Protein backbone atom coordinates (compact mmCIF):
# COMPACT_ATOMS: atom_id res chain seq x y z
CA UNK A 1 0.00 0.00 0.00
CA UNK A 2 2.79 2.44 0.88
CA UNK A 3 4.32 1.98 -2.58
CA UNK A 4 0.99 2.98 -4.23
CA UNK A 5 1.14 6.23 -6.21
CA UNK A 6 -0.03 9.70 -5.21
CA UNK A 7 -2.63 11.18 -7.58
CA UNK A 8 -2.29 14.87 -8.47
CA UNK A 9 -4.59 16.91 -10.68
CA UNK A 10 -5.19 20.40 -12.03
CA UNK A 11 -7.24 22.06 -14.74
CA UNK A 12 -4.15 21.78 -16.93
CA UNK A 13 -0.38 22.13 -16.67
CA UNK A 14 -0.36 24.44 -13.61
CA UNK A 15 -0.26 21.57 -11.13
CA UNK A 16 3.09 20.55 -12.60
CA UNK A 17 4.57 23.40 -10.53
CA UNK A 18 3.29 21.55 -7.46
CA UNK A 19 4.25 18.11 -8.80
CA UNK A 20 7.85 19.33 -9.09
CA UNK A 21 7.86 20.31 -5.43
CA UNK A 22 6.36 16.94 -4.46
CA UNK A 23 9.04 15.10 -6.43
CA UNK A 24 11.73 17.11 -4.69
CA UNK A 25 10.31 16.63 -1.19
CA UNK A 26 9.30 12.98 -1.67
CA UNK A 27 11.66 11.40 -4.22
CA UNK A 28 10.60 7.83 -3.32
CA UNK A 29 6.93 8.40 -4.08
CA UNK A 30 5.40 7.26 -7.39
CA UNK A 31 3.26 9.99 -8.92
CA UNK A 32 0.29 10.18 -11.30
CA UNK A 33 -0.88 13.44 -12.87
CA UNK A 34 -4.12 14.38 -14.59
CA UNK A 35 -4.24 17.62 -16.61
CA UNK A 36 -7.88 18.46 -17.33
CA UNK A 37 -6.72 20.50 -20.32
CA UNK A 38 -9.88 19.67 -22.27
CA UNK A 39 -11.71 21.88 -19.75
CA UNK A 40 -9.14 24.55 -18.94
CA UNK A 41 -9.56 27.24 -17.67
CA UNK A 42 -11.44 26.35 -14.48
CA UNK A 43 -11.18 29.99 -13.41
CA UNK A 44 -14.26 31.03 -15.38
CA UNK A 45 -16.38 27.90 -14.71
CA UNK A 46 -19.12 27.51 -12.16
CA UNK A 47 -18.34 25.74 -8.85
CA UNK A 48 -20.82 22.99 -9.87
CA UNK A 49 -18.93 22.31 -13.11
CA UNK A 50 -15.61 22.20 -11.27
CA UNK A 51 -17.01 19.85 -8.60
CA UNK A 52 -18.29 17.52 -11.32
CA UNK A 53 -14.91 17.41 -13.06
CA UNK A 54 -13.02 17.03 -9.77
CA UNK A 55 -15.20 14.09 -8.68
CA UNK A 56 -14.66 12.28 -11.97
CA UNK A 57 -10.91 12.84 -11.91
CA UNK A 58 -10.63 11.79 -8.26
CA UNK A 59 -12.60 8.61 -9.02
CA UNK A 60 -10.29 7.87 -11.94
CA UNK A 61 -7.14 8.37 -9.83
CA UNK A 62 -8.55 6.09 -7.15
CA UNK A 63 -9.24 3.43 -9.77
CA UNK A 64 -5.58 3.74 -10.78
CA UNK A 65 -4.62 2.89 -7.19
CA UNK A 66 -3.91 6.31 -5.66
CA UNK A 67 -3.16 6.20 -1.91
CA UNK A 68 -3.55 9.99 -1.56
CA UNK A 69 -4.76 12.91 -3.68
CA UNK A 70 -3.39 16.39 -4.18
CA UNK A 71 -5.73 18.97 -5.66
CA UNK A 72 -2.94 21.00 -7.28
CA UNK A 73 -5.29 23.81 -8.21
CA UNK A 74 -6.49 26.70 -6.07
CA UNK A 75 -9.72 27.04 -8.05
CA UNK A 76 -10.64 23.35 -7.74
CA UNK A 77 -9.72 23.36 -4.05
CA UNK A 78 -12.06 26.31 -3.45
CA UNK A 79 -14.93 24.66 -5.32
CA UNK A 80 -14.46 20.97 -4.64
CA UNK A 81 -12.09 19.86 -1.88
CA UNK A 82 -14.76 19.73 0.84
CA UNK A 83 -16.97 17.69 -1.49
CA UNK A 84 -14.13 15.29 -2.37
CA UNK A 85 -13.30 14.77 1.31
CA UNK A 86 -16.91 13.83 1.96
CA UNK A 87 -17.03 11.31 -0.86
CA UNK A 88 -13.59 9.69 -0.84
CA UNK A 89 -11.89 8.06 2.10
CA UNK A 90 -8.20 8.81 1.56
CA UNK A 91 -5.89 11.71 2.45
CA UNK A 92 -6.74 14.69 0.23
CA UNK A 93 -4.47 17.74 0.23
CA UNK A 94 -5.78 20.97 -1.27
CA UNK A 95 -4.15 24.33 -1.77
CA UNK A 96 -5.05 27.95 -1.25
CA UNK A 97 -3.43 31.35 -1.78
CA UNK A 98 -0.63 32.01 0.72
CA UNK A 99 -2.40 34.77 2.65
CA UNK A 100 -0.89 33.88 6.03
CA UNK A 101 2.81 33.97 4.98
CA UNK A 102 2.18 37.08 2.88
CA UNK A 103 0.53 38.89 5.79
CA UNK A 104 3.60 38.04 7.88
CA UNK A 105 6.05 39.13 5.16
CA UNK A 106 4.61 42.50 4.12
CA UNK A 107 6.27 45.67 5.38
CA UNK A 108 3.87 48.11 3.73
CA UNK A 109 0.87 46.25 5.16
CA UNK A 110 -0.57 45.86 1.67
CA UNK A 111 -0.63 42.49 -0.10
CA UNK A 112 -1.71 41.66 -3.64
CA UNK A 113 -3.29 38.40 -4.77
CA UNK A 114 -3.14 37.21 -8.37
CA UNK A 115 -5.61 34.33 -8.79
CA UNK A 116 -8.51 33.15 -10.90
CA UNK A 117 -11.95 34.73 -10.74
CA UNK A 118 -13.28 31.46 -9.29
CA UNK A 119 -10.79 31.45 -6.43
CA UNK A 120 -11.27 35.12 -5.60
CA UNK A 121 -15.07 34.84 -5.59
CA UNK A 122 -15.15 31.71 -3.43
CA UNK A 123 -16.41 31.51 0.14
CA UNK A 124 -13.21 29.63 1.00
CA UNK A 125 -11.09 32.60 -0.04
CA UNK A 126 -13.28 34.99 1.97
CA UNK A 127 -12.82 32.73 5.00
CA UNK A 128 -9.06 32.65 4.42
CA UNK A 129 -8.94 36.46 4.49
CA UNK A 130 -11.05 36.53 7.65
CA UNK A 131 -8.67 34.14 9.37
CA UNK A 132 -5.27 35.40 8.28
CA UNK A 133 -5.33 38.90 6.78
CA UNK A 134 -5.65 40.64 10.15
CA UNK A 135 -4.93 44.34 9.73
CA UNK A 136 -3.22 43.79 6.37
CA UNK A 137 -4.98 45.27 3.36
CA UNK A 138 -5.47 42.69 0.59
CA UNK A 139 -5.95 43.76 -3.03
CA UNK A 140 -7.17 41.03 -5.38
CA UNK A 141 -6.62 40.80 -9.11
CA UNK A 142 -8.09 38.15 -11.43
CA UNK A 143 -5.90 37.30 -14.44
CA UNK A 144 -8.17 36.19 -17.32
CA UNK A 145 -6.27 34.96 -20.38
CA UNK A 146 -2.97 34.20 -18.67
CA UNK A 147 -3.59 30.51 -18.04
CA UNK A 148 -4.27 29.91 -21.74
CA UNK A 149 -0.76 31.11 -22.71
CA UNK A 150 0.89 29.08 -19.96
CA UNK A 151 -0.99 25.98 -21.17
CA UNK A 152 0.86 26.34 -24.47
CA UNK A 153 4.21 26.72 -22.75
CA UNK A 154 4.28 30.44 -23.58
CA UNK A 155 5.95 31.83 -20.46
CA UNK A 156 7.84 34.95 -21.45
CA UNK A 157 6.57 36.49 -24.69
CA UNK A 158 5.70 40.15 -25.30
CA UNK A 159 1.98 39.40 -24.93
CA UNK A 160 2.49 37.48 -21.69
CA UNK A 161 4.57 40.37 -20.32
CA UNK A 162 1.88 42.83 -21.40
CA UNK A 163 -0.76 40.84 -19.49
CA UNK A 164 1.46 40.59 -16.42
CA UNK A 165 2.02 44.32 -16.52
CA UNK A 166 -1.72 44.97 -16.77
CA UNK A 167 -2.49 42.66 -13.84
CA UNK A 168 0.28 43.88 -11.51
CA UNK A 169 -0.17 47.61 -12.17
CA UNK A 170 -3.19 48.06 -9.85
CA UNK A 171 -1.41 46.13 -7.09
CA UNK A 172 1.73 48.25 -7.32
CA UNK A 173 -0.26 51.48 -7.47
CA UNK A 174 -2.03 50.43 -4.28
CA UNK A 175 1.35 50.01 -2.53
CA UNK A 176 1.69 46.21 -2.39
CA UNK A 177 5.19 44.96 -1.57
CA UNK A 178 4.15 41.29 -1.47
CA UNK A 179 2.28 39.50 -4.23
CA UNK A 180 0.71 36.07 -3.83
CA UNK A 181 0.73 33.77 -6.84
CA UNK A 182 -2.67 32.25 -6.06
CA UNK A 183 -2.92 29.93 -9.05
CA UNK A 184 -0.63 26.98 -9.72
CA UNK A 185 -0.05 28.08 -13.31
CA UNK A 186 1.56 31.37 -12.27
CA UNK A 187 4.88 30.09 -10.82
CA UNK A 188 5.79 29.27 -14.43
CA UNK A 189 5.74 32.99 -15.31
CA UNK A 190 7.56 33.96 -12.13
CA UNK A 191 10.85 34.86 -13.92
CA UNK A 192 8.99 37.10 -16.40
CA UNK A 193 7.00 38.67 -13.59
CA UNK A 194 10.02 39.20 -11.35
CA UNK A 195 11.86 40.98 -14.17
CA UNK A 196 8.96 43.44 -14.50
CA UNK A 197 8.89 44.26 -10.79
CA UNK A 198 11.12 46.38 -8.56
CA UNK A 199 13.61 44.26 -6.57
CA UNK A 200 11.82 44.94 -3.26
CA UNK A 201 8.63 43.15 -4.31
CA UNK A 202 8.28 39.63 -2.90
CA UNK A 203 6.41 36.89 -4.78
CA UNK A 204 4.94 34.02 -2.74
CA UNK A 205 3.49 30.72 -3.92
CA UNK A 206 2.36 27.60 -2.10
CA UNK A 207 3.80 24.65 -4.04
CA UNK A 208 6.59 23.84 -1.57
CA UNK A 209 4.26 24.25 1.43
CA UNK A 210 1.77 21.82 -0.11
CA UNK A 211 4.53 19.26 -0.69
CA UNK A 212 5.58 19.60 2.98
CA UNK A 213 1.98 19.23 4.11
CA UNK A 214 1.61 16.08 2.01
CA UNK A 215 4.82 14.72 3.46
CA UNK A 216 3.73 15.31 7.04
CA UNK A 217 0.31 13.71 6.39
CA UNK A 218 1.96 10.62 4.91
CA UNK A 219 4.42 10.40 7.81
CA UNK A 220 1.62 10.73 10.38
CA UNK A 221 -0.42 8.05 8.63
CA UNK A 222 2.63 5.79 8.19
CA UNK A 223 2.09 5.82 4.42
CA UNK A 224 5.54 6.91 3.19
CA UNK A 225 6.97 4.80 0.37
CA UNK A 226 10.39 3.21 0.75
CA UNK A 227 10.85 3.61 -3.00
CA UNK A 228 12.08 3.40 -5.62
CA UNK A 229 9.59 5.67 -7.39
CA UNK A 230 8.19 4.56 -10.74
CA UNK A 231 8.19 7.10 -13.63
CA UNK A 232 5.33 9.58 -13.34
CA UNK A 233 2.22 8.66 -15.36
CA UNK A 234 0.40 11.48 -17.14
CA UNK A 235 -3.12 11.80 -18.54
CA UNK A 236 -4.72 14.73 -20.32
CA UNK A 237 -8.37 15.31 -21.20
CA UNK A 238 -7.12 17.64 -23.95
CA UNK A 239 -4.44 16.84 -26.52
CA UNK A 240 -1.93 14.37 -25.00
CA UNK A 241 0.63 15.47 -27.58
CA UNK A 242 0.36 19.08 -26.41
CA UNK A 243 1.09 18.02 -22.82
CA UNK A 244 4.04 15.85 -23.95
CA UNK A 245 5.49 18.87 -25.75
CA UNK A 246 5.50 21.12 -22.69
CA UNK A 247 6.67 18.44 -20.19
CA UNK A 248 10.42 19.00 -20.76
CA UNK A 249 9.97 22.71 -19.94
CA UNK A 250 7.37 22.50 -17.18
CA UNK A 251 8.20 19.14 -15.59
CA UNK A 252 11.88 19.02 -16.51
CA UNK A 253 11.71 15.58 -18.13
CA UNK A 254 10.10 13.80 -21.02
CA UNK A 255 7.05 11.75 -20.12
CA UNK A 256 4.47 9.66 -21.90
CA UNK A 257 0.95 11.04 -21.83
CA UNK A 258 -2.29 9.12 -22.34
CA UNK A 259 -5.69 10.49 -23.22
CA UNK A 260 -7.91 10.57 -20.12
CA UNK A 261 -10.40 7.79 -20.91
CA UNK A 262 -13.53 9.77 -19.98
CA UNK A 263 -15.09 13.20 -20.21
CA UNK A 264 -13.54 14.89 -23.23
CA UNK A 265 -13.98 18.61 -23.78
CA UNK A 266 -17.58 18.44 -25.02
CA UNK A 267 -19.06 17.41 -21.64
CA UNK A 268 -19.23 20.96 -20.28
N1 LIG B 1 -4.25 26.23 -11.89
C1 LIG B 1 -5.50 26.61 -11.39
C2 LIG B 1 -5.42 27.27 -10.02
O1 LIG B 1 -4.52 27.02 -9.26
C3 LIG B 1 -6.54 27.23 -12.26
C4 LIG B 1 -6.28 27.75 -13.61
C5 LIG B 1 -7.53 27.75 -14.44
O2 LIG B 1 -7.85 26.69 -14.97
O3 LIG B 1 -8.21 28.78 -14.53
O4 LIG B 1 -6.27 28.02 -9.65
Short mmCIF file of N, CA and C in Angstrom, two decimals, residues 72-204:
data_model
loop_
_atom_site.label_atom_id
_atom_site.label_comp_id
_atom_site.label_asym_id
_atom_site.label_seq_id
_atom_site.Cartn_x
_atom_site.Cartn_y
_atom_site.Cartn_z
N UNK A 72 -4.02 20.03 -7.02
CA UNK A 72 -2.94 21.00 -7.28
C UNK A 72 -3.48 22.20 -8.04
N UNK A 73 -4.58 22.73 -7.54
CA UNK A 73 -5.29 23.81 -8.21
C UNK A 73 -6.06 24.59 -7.15
N UNK A 74 -5.80 25.87 -7.07
CA UNK A 74 -6.49 26.70 -6.07
C UNK A 74 -7.98 26.78 -6.37
N UNK A 75 -8.32 26.87 -7.65
CA UNK A 75 -9.72 27.04 -8.05
C UNK A 75 -10.52 25.78 -7.72
N UNK A 76 -9.94 24.61 -8.02
CA UNK A 76 -10.64 23.35 -7.74
C UNK A 76 -10.70 23.10 -6.24
N UNK A 77 -9.67 23.51 -5.51
CA UNK A 77 -9.72 23.36 -4.05
C UNK A 77 -10.89 24.18 -3.49
N UNK A 78 -10.99 25.44 -3.96
CA UNK A 78 -12.06 26.31 -3.45
C UNK A 78 -13.43 25.72 -3.73
N UNK A 79 -13.60 25.14 -4.92
CA UNK A 79 -14.93 24.66 -5.32
C UNK A 79 -15.21 23.25 -4.83
N UNK A 80 -14.17 22.41 -4.72
CA UNK A 80 -14.46 20.97 -4.64
C UNK A 80 -13.80 20.19 -3.51
N UNK A 81 -12.82 20.75 -2.80
CA UNK A 81 -12.09 19.86 -1.88
C UNK A 81 -12.98 19.35 -0.75
N UNK A 82 -13.89 20.18 -0.26
CA UNK A 82 -14.76 19.73 0.84
C UNK A 82 -15.64 18.57 0.35
N UNK A 83 -16.14 18.71 -0.87
CA UNK A 83 -16.97 17.69 -1.49
C UNK A 83 -16.18 16.38 -1.66
N UNK A 84 -14.95 16.48 -2.16
CA UNK A 84 -14.13 15.29 -2.37
C UNK A 84 -13.86 14.59 -1.04
N UNK A 85 -13.60 15.37 -0.01
CA UNK A 85 -13.30 14.77 1.31
C UNK A 85 -14.52 14.05 1.88
N UNK A 86 -15.71 14.52 1.50
CA UNK A 86 -16.91 13.83 1.96
C UNK A 86 -17.12 12.51 1.24
N UNK A 87 -16.75 12.50 -0.05
CA UNK A 87 -17.03 11.31 -0.86
C UNK A 87 -15.94 10.24 -0.72
N UNK A 88 -14.68 10.66 -0.72
CA UNK A 88 -13.59 9.69 -0.84
C UNK A 88 -12.81 9.57 0.47
N UNK A 89 -12.53 8.32 0.82
CA UNK A 89 -11.89 8.06 2.10
C UNK A 89 -10.40 7.82 1.90
N UNK A 90 -9.66 8.88 1.63
CA UNK A 90 -8.20 8.81 1.56
C UNK A 90 -7.67 10.22 1.84
N UNK A 91 -6.40 10.35 2.17
CA UNK A 91 -5.89 11.71 2.45
C UNK A 91 -6.00 12.58 1.20
N UNK A 92 -6.60 13.76 1.35
CA UNK A 92 -6.74 14.69 0.23
C UNK A 92 -6.16 16.04 0.65
N UNK A 93 -5.12 16.46 -0.07
CA UNK A 93 -4.47 17.74 0.23
C UNK A 93 -4.92 18.75 -0.81
N UNK A 94 -5.40 19.90 -0.35
CA UNK A 94 -5.78 20.97 -1.27
C UNK A 94 -4.79 22.11 -1.17
N UNK A 95 -5.04 23.17 -1.90
CA UNK A 95 -4.15 24.33 -1.77
C UNK A 95 -4.90 25.64 -1.90
N UNK A 96 -4.39 26.64 -1.20
CA UNK A 96 -5.05 27.95 -1.25
C UNK A 96 -4.01 29.06 -1.24
N UNK A 97 -4.39 30.25 -1.71
CA UNK A 97 -3.43 31.35 -1.78
C UNK A 97 -2.76 31.60 -0.42
N UNK A 98 -1.47 31.93 -0.48
CA UNK A 98 -0.63 32.01 0.72
C UNK A 98 -0.86 33.31 1.50
N UNK A 99 -2.07 33.51 1.97
CA UNK A 99 -2.40 34.77 2.65
C UNK A 99 -1.64 34.89 3.97
N UNK A 100 -1.54 33.81 4.71
CA UNK A 100 -0.89 33.88 6.03
C UNK A 100 0.59 34.28 5.91
N UNK A 101 1.40 33.54 5.09
CA UNK A 101 2.81 33.97 4.98
C UNK A 101 2.97 35.36 4.38
N UNK A 102 2.07 35.75 3.48
CA UNK A 102 2.18 37.08 2.88
C UNK A 102 1.89 38.16 3.91
N UNK A 103 0.88 37.91 4.76
CA UNK A 103 0.53 38.89 5.79
C UNK A 103 1.68 39.05 6.78
N UNK A 104 2.44 37.95 6.97
CA UNK A 104 3.60 38.04 7.88
C UNK A 104 4.78 38.73 7.21
N UNK A 105 4.86 38.61 5.87
CA UNK A 105 6.05 39.13 5.16
C UNK A 105 5.95 40.61 4.82
N UNK A 106 4.74 41.13 4.63
CA UNK A 106 4.61 42.50 4.12
C UNK A 106 5.15 43.55 5.11
N UNK A 107 5.81 44.55 4.55
CA UNK A 107 6.27 45.67 5.38
C UNK A 107 5.37 46.89 5.18
N UNK A 108 4.76 46.97 3.98
CA UNK A 108 3.87 48.11 3.73
C UNK A 108 2.47 47.86 4.31
N UNK A 109 2.20 46.59 4.65
CA UNK A 109 0.87 46.25 5.16
C UNK A 109 -0.16 46.11 4.05
N UNK A 110 0.35 46.02 2.81
CA UNK A 110 -0.57 45.86 1.67
C UNK A 110 -0.08 44.68 0.82
N UNK A 111 -0.97 43.73 0.61
CA UNK A 111 -0.63 42.49 -0.10
C UNK A 111 -1.51 42.36 -1.33
N UNK A 112 -0.93 41.90 -2.42
CA UNK A 112 -1.71 41.66 -3.64
C UNK A 112 -1.91 40.17 -3.86
N UNK A 113 -3.04 39.80 -4.45
CA UNK A 113 -3.29 38.40 -4.77
C UNK A 113 -3.64 38.28 -6.25
N UNK A 114 -2.81 37.55 -6.99
CA UNK A 114 -3.14 37.21 -8.37
C UNK A 114 -3.75 35.80 -8.33
N UNK A 115 -4.95 35.65 -8.83
CA UNK A 115 -5.61 34.33 -8.79
C UNK A 115 -6.71 34.32 -9.84
N UNK A 116 -7.42 33.21 -9.93
CA UNK A 116 -8.51 33.15 -10.90
C UNK A 116 -9.76 33.81 -10.30
N UNK A 117 -10.67 34.16 -11.18
CA UNK A 117 -11.95 34.73 -10.74
C UNK A 117 -12.64 33.76 -9.79
N UNK A 118 -12.61 32.47 -10.12
CA UNK A 118 -13.28 31.46 -9.29
C UNK A 118 -12.73 31.43 -7.88
N UNK A 119 -11.41 31.46 -7.76
CA UNK A 119 -10.79 31.45 -6.43
C UNK A 119 -11.18 32.71 -5.66
N UNK A 120 -11.05 33.85 -6.30
CA UNK A 120 -11.27 35.12 -5.60
C UNK A 120 -12.73 35.30 -5.18
N UNK A 121 -13.64 34.70 -5.94
CA UNK A 121 -15.07 34.84 -5.59
C UNK A 121 -15.56 33.78 -4.61
N UNK A 122 -14.68 32.84 -4.25
CA UNK A 122 -15.15 31.71 -3.43
C UNK A 122 -15.31 32.07 -1.95
N UNK A 123 -16.20 31.34 -1.30
CA UNK A 123 -16.41 31.51 0.14
C UNK A 123 -15.15 31.08 0.89
N UNK A 124 -14.45 30.10 0.36
CA UNK A 124 -13.21 29.63 1.00
C UNK A 124 -12.16 30.72 1.06
N UNK A 125 -12.08 31.50 -0.02
CA UNK A 125 -11.09 32.60 -0.04
C UNK A 125 -11.51 33.68 0.96
N UNK A 126 -12.80 33.98 1.01
CA UNK A 126 -13.28 34.99 1.97
C UNK A 126 -12.94 34.55 3.40
N UNK A 127 -13.11 33.25 3.67
CA UNK A 127 -12.82 32.73 5.00
C UNK A 127 -11.32 32.81 5.30
N UNK A 128 -10.52 32.57 4.27
CA UNK A 128 -9.06 32.65 4.42
C UNK A 128 -8.64 34.07 4.81
N UNK A 129 -9.24 35.06 4.16
CA UNK A 129 -8.94 36.46 4.49
C UNK A 129 -9.37 36.76 5.93
N UNK A 130 -10.56 36.29 6.29
CA UNK A 130 -11.05 36.53 7.65
C UNK A 130 -10.08 35.97 8.69
N UNK A 131 -9.53 34.80 8.39
CA UNK A 131 -8.67 34.14 9.37
C UNK A 131 -7.28 34.76 9.45
N UNK A 132 -6.70 35.09 8.28
CA UNK A 132 -5.27 35.40 8.28
C UNK A 132 -4.87 36.81 7.87
N UNK A 133 -5.77 37.59 7.27
CA UNK A 133 -5.33 38.90 6.78
C UNK A 133 -5.09 39.87 7.94
N UNK A 134 -5.83 39.74 9.01
CA UNK A 134 -5.65 40.64 10.15
C UNK A 134 -5.81 42.08 9.71
N UNK A 135 -4.83 42.91 10.06
CA UNK A 135 -4.93 44.34 9.73
C UNK A 135 -4.32 44.64 8.36
N UNK A 136 -3.84 43.59 7.68
CA UNK A 136 -3.22 43.79 6.37
C UNK A 136 -4.30 44.04 5.32
N UNK A 137 -4.02 45.00 4.43
CA UNK A 137 -4.98 45.27 3.36
C UNK A 137 -4.67 44.32 2.19
N UNK A 138 -5.69 43.66 1.67
CA UNK A 138 -5.47 42.69 0.59
C UNK A 138 -6.17 43.17 -0.68
N UNK A 139 -5.39 43.32 -1.75
CA UNK A 139 -5.95 43.76 -3.03
C UNK A 139 -5.95 42.56 -3.97
N UNK A 140 -7.10 42.23 -4.53
CA UNK A 140 -7.17 41.03 -5.38
C UNK A 140 -7.23 41.41 -6.86
N UNK A 141 -6.65 40.54 -7.68
CA UNK A 141 -6.62 40.80 -9.11
C UNK A 141 -6.80 39.49 -9.90
N UNK A 142 -7.95 39.31 -10.56
CA UNK A 142 -8.09 38.15 -11.43
C UNK A 142 -7.22 38.33 -12.69
N UNK A 143 -6.83 37.23 -13.31
CA UNK A 143 -5.90 37.30 -14.44
C UNK A 143 -6.45 36.56 -15.66
N UNK A 144 -7.62 36.93 -16.20
CA UNK A 144 -8.17 36.19 -17.32
C UNK A 144 -7.23 36.21 -18.53
N UNK A 145 -7.09 35.05 -19.16
CA UNK A 145 -6.27 34.96 -20.38
C UNK A 145 -4.87 34.44 -20.14
N UNK A 146 -4.36 34.60 -18.92
CA UNK A 146 -2.97 34.20 -18.67
C UNK A 146 -2.76 32.69 -18.71
N UNK A 147 -3.70 31.97 -18.09
CA UNK A 147 -3.59 30.51 -18.04
C UNK A 147 -3.51 29.89 -19.45
N UNK A 148 -4.24 30.46 -20.38
CA UNK A 148 -4.27 29.91 -21.74
C UNK A 148 -2.88 29.96 -22.38
N UNK A 149 -2.13 31.03 -22.16
CA UNK A 149 -0.76 31.11 -22.71
C UNK A 149 0.14 30.09 -22.03
N UNK A 150 0.02 29.99 -20.71
CA UNK A 150 0.89 29.08 -19.96
C UNK A 150 0.62 27.63 -20.40
N UNK A 151 -0.64 27.32 -20.68
CA UNK A 151 -0.99 25.98 -21.17
C UNK A 151 -0.18 25.62 -22.41
N UNK A 152 0.11 26.62 -23.24
CA UNK A 152 0.86 26.34 -24.47
C UNK A 152 2.37 26.43 -24.26
N UNK A 153 2.78 26.60 -23.03
CA UNK A 153 4.21 26.72 -22.75
C UNK A 153 4.75 28.10 -23.09
N UNK A 154 3.84 29.07 -23.26
CA UNK A 154 4.28 30.44 -23.58
C UNK A 154 4.45 31.20 -22.26
N UNK A 155 5.70 31.34 -21.82
CA UNK A 155 5.95 31.83 -20.46
C UNK A 155 6.57 33.21 -20.40
N UNK A 156 7.14 33.66 -21.51
CA UNK A 156 7.84 34.95 -21.45
C UNK A 156 7.85 35.63 -22.82
N UNK A 157 6.68 35.82 -23.38
CA UNK A 157 6.57 36.49 -24.69
C UNK A 157 6.10 37.92 -24.47
N UNK A 158 6.19 38.78 -25.47
CA UNK A 158 5.70 40.15 -25.30
C UNK A 158 4.25 40.21 -24.84
N UNK A 159 3.39 39.30 -25.35
CA UNK A 159 1.98 39.40 -24.93
C UNK A 159 1.77 38.89 -23.51
N UNK A 160 2.58 37.93 -23.09
CA UNK A 160 2.49 37.48 -21.69
C UNK A 160 2.97 38.60 -20.76
N UNK A 161 4.07 39.25 -21.14
CA UNK A 161 4.57 40.37 -20.32
C UNK A 161 3.54 41.51 -20.25
N UNK A 162 2.88 41.75 -21.38
CA UNK A 162 1.88 42.83 -21.40
C UNK A 162 0.74 42.51 -20.42
N UNK A 163 0.31 41.24 -20.43
CA UNK A 163 -0.76 40.84 -19.49
C UNK A 163 -0.29 40.98 -18.04
N UNK A 164 0.94 40.52 -17.79
CA UNK A 164 1.46 40.59 -16.42
C UNK A 164 1.55 42.03 -15.95
N UNK A 165 1.94 42.90 -16.86
CA UNK A 165 2.02 44.32 -16.52
C UNK A 165 0.63 44.88 -16.17
N UNK A 166 -0.34 44.52 -17.01
CA UNK A 166 -1.72 44.97 -16.77
C UNK A 166 -2.23 44.50 -15.40
N UNK A 167 -1.93 43.23 -15.08
CA UNK A 167 -2.49 42.66 -13.84
C UNK A 167 -1.75 43.17 -12.59
N UNK A 168 -0.46 43.47 -12.71
CA UNK A 168 0.28 43.88 -11.51
C UNK A 168 0.17 45.39 -11.26
N UNK A 169 -0.12 46.15 -12.31
CA UNK A 169 -0.17 47.61 -12.17
C UNK A 169 -1.07 48.08 -11.01
N UNK A 170 -2.32 47.60 -10.95
CA UNK A 170 -3.19 48.06 -9.85
C UNK A 170 -2.64 47.69 -8.47
N UNK A 171 -1.95 46.56 -8.38
CA UNK A 171 -1.41 46.13 -7.09
C UNK A 171 -0.26 47.05 -6.66
N UNK A 172 0.58 47.40 -7.64
CA UNK A 172 1.73 48.25 -7.32
C UNK A 172 1.25 49.66 -6.98
N UNK A 173 0.27 50.13 -7.76
CA UNK A 173 -0.26 51.48 -7.47
C UNK A 173 -0.86 51.55 -6.07
N UNK A 174 -1.42 50.44 -5.62
CA UNK A 174 -2.03 50.43 -4.28
C UNK A 174 -0.99 50.33 -3.17
N UNK A 175 0.28 50.05 -3.54
CA UNK A 175 1.35 50.01 -2.53
C UNK A 175 1.73 48.62 -2.04
N UNK A 176 1.34 47.58 -2.81
CA UNK A 176 1.69 46.21 -2.39
C UNK A 176 3.21 46.00 -2.48
N UNK A 177 3.78 45.36 -1.47
CA UNK A 177 5.19 44.96 -1.57
C UNK A 177 5.32 43.44 -1.61
N UNK A 178 4.18 42.75 -1.49
CA UNK A 178 4.15 41.29 -1.47
C UNK A 178 3.00 40.84 -2.37
N UNK A 179 3.32 39.95 -3.30
CA UNK A 179 2.28 39.50 -4.23
C UNK A 179 2.17 37.98 -4.15
N UNK A 180 0.97 37.51 -3.93
CA UNK A 180 0.71 36.07 -3.83
C UNK A 180 0.38 35.52 -5.21
N UNK A 181 1.07 34.46 -5.60
CA UNK A 181 0.73 33.77 -6.84
C UNK A 181 -0.31 32.72 -6.45
N UNK A 182 -1.58 33.08 -6.58
CA UNK A 182 -2.67 32.25 -6.06
C UNK A 182 -3.27 31.31 -7.07
N UNK A 183 -2.48 30.90 -8.04
CA UNK A 183 -2.92 29.93 -9.05
C UNK A 183 -1.67 29.14 -9.42
N UNK A 184 -1.81 27.82 -9.53
CA UNK A 184 -0.63 26.98 -9.72
C UNK A 184 0.02 27.15 -11.09
N UNK A 185 -0.68 27.78 -12.02
CA UNK A 185 -0.05 28.08 -13.31
C UNK A 185 0.99 29.20 -13.19
N UNK A 186 0.77 30.13 -12.26
CA UNK A 186 1.56 31.37 -12.27
C UNK A 186 3.04 31.21 -11.90
N UNK A 187 3.43 30.23 -11.07
CA UNK A 187 4.88 30.09 -10.82
C UNK A 187 5.69 29.92 -12.10
N UNK A 188 5.05 29.43 -13.16
CA UNK A 188 5.79 29.27 -14.43
C UNK A 188 6.11 30.61 -15.10
N UNK A 189 5.40 31.67 -14.75
CA UNK A 189 5.74 32.99 -15.31
C UNK A 189 6.45 33.86 -14.26
N UNK A 190 6.88 33.21 -13.20
CA UNK A 190 7.56 33.96 -12.13
C UNK A 190 8.79 34.72 -12.65
N UNK A 191 9.69 34.09 -13.45
CA UNK A 191 10.85 34.86 -13.92
C UNK A 191 10.44 36.09 -14.73
N UNK A 192 9.44 35.95 -15.61
CA UNK A 192 8.99 37.10 -16.40
C UNK A 192 8.42 38.18 -15.48
N UNK A 193 7.64 37.73 -14.51
CA UNK A 193 7.00 38.67 -13.59
C UNK A 193 8.05 39.39 -12.75
N UNK A 194 8.99 38.62 -12.21
CA UNK A 194 10.02 39.20 -11.35
C UNK A 194 10.81 40.28 -12.11
N UNK A 195 11.06 40.01 -13.40
CA UNK A 195 11.86 40.98 -14.17
C UNK A 195 11.09 42.28 -14.44
N UNK A 196 9.76 42.23 -14.29
CA UNK A 196 8.96 43.44 -14.50
C UNK A 196 8.81 44.26 -13.21
N UNK A 197 9.17 43.63 -12.08
CA UNK A 197 8.89 44.26 -10.79
C UNK A 197 10.16 44.84 -10.17
N UNK A 198 10.00 45.83 -9.32
CA UNK A 198 11.12 46.38 -8.56
C UNK A 198 11.68 45.29 -7.65
N UNK A 199 12.98 45.33 -7.36
CA UNK A 199 13.61 44.26 -6.57
C UNK A 199 12.98 44.06 -5.19
N UNK A 200 12.38 45.08 -4.61
CA UNK A 200 11.82 44.94 -3.26
C UNK A 200 10.50 44.20 -3.19
N UNK A 201 9.95 43.82 -4.34
CA UNK A 201 8.63 43.15 -4.31
C UNK A 201 8.84 41.63 -4.15
N UNK A 202 8.15 41.07 -3.17
CA UNK A 202 8.28 39.63 -2.90
C UNK A 202 7.12 38.86 -3.54
N UNK A 203 7.45 37.77 -4.21
CA UNK A 203 6.41 36.89 -4.78
C UNK A 203 6.33 35.62 -3.93
N UNK A 204 5.11 35.21 -3.61
CA UNK A 204 4.94 34.02 -2.74
C UNK A 204 4.00 33.02 -3.40
#
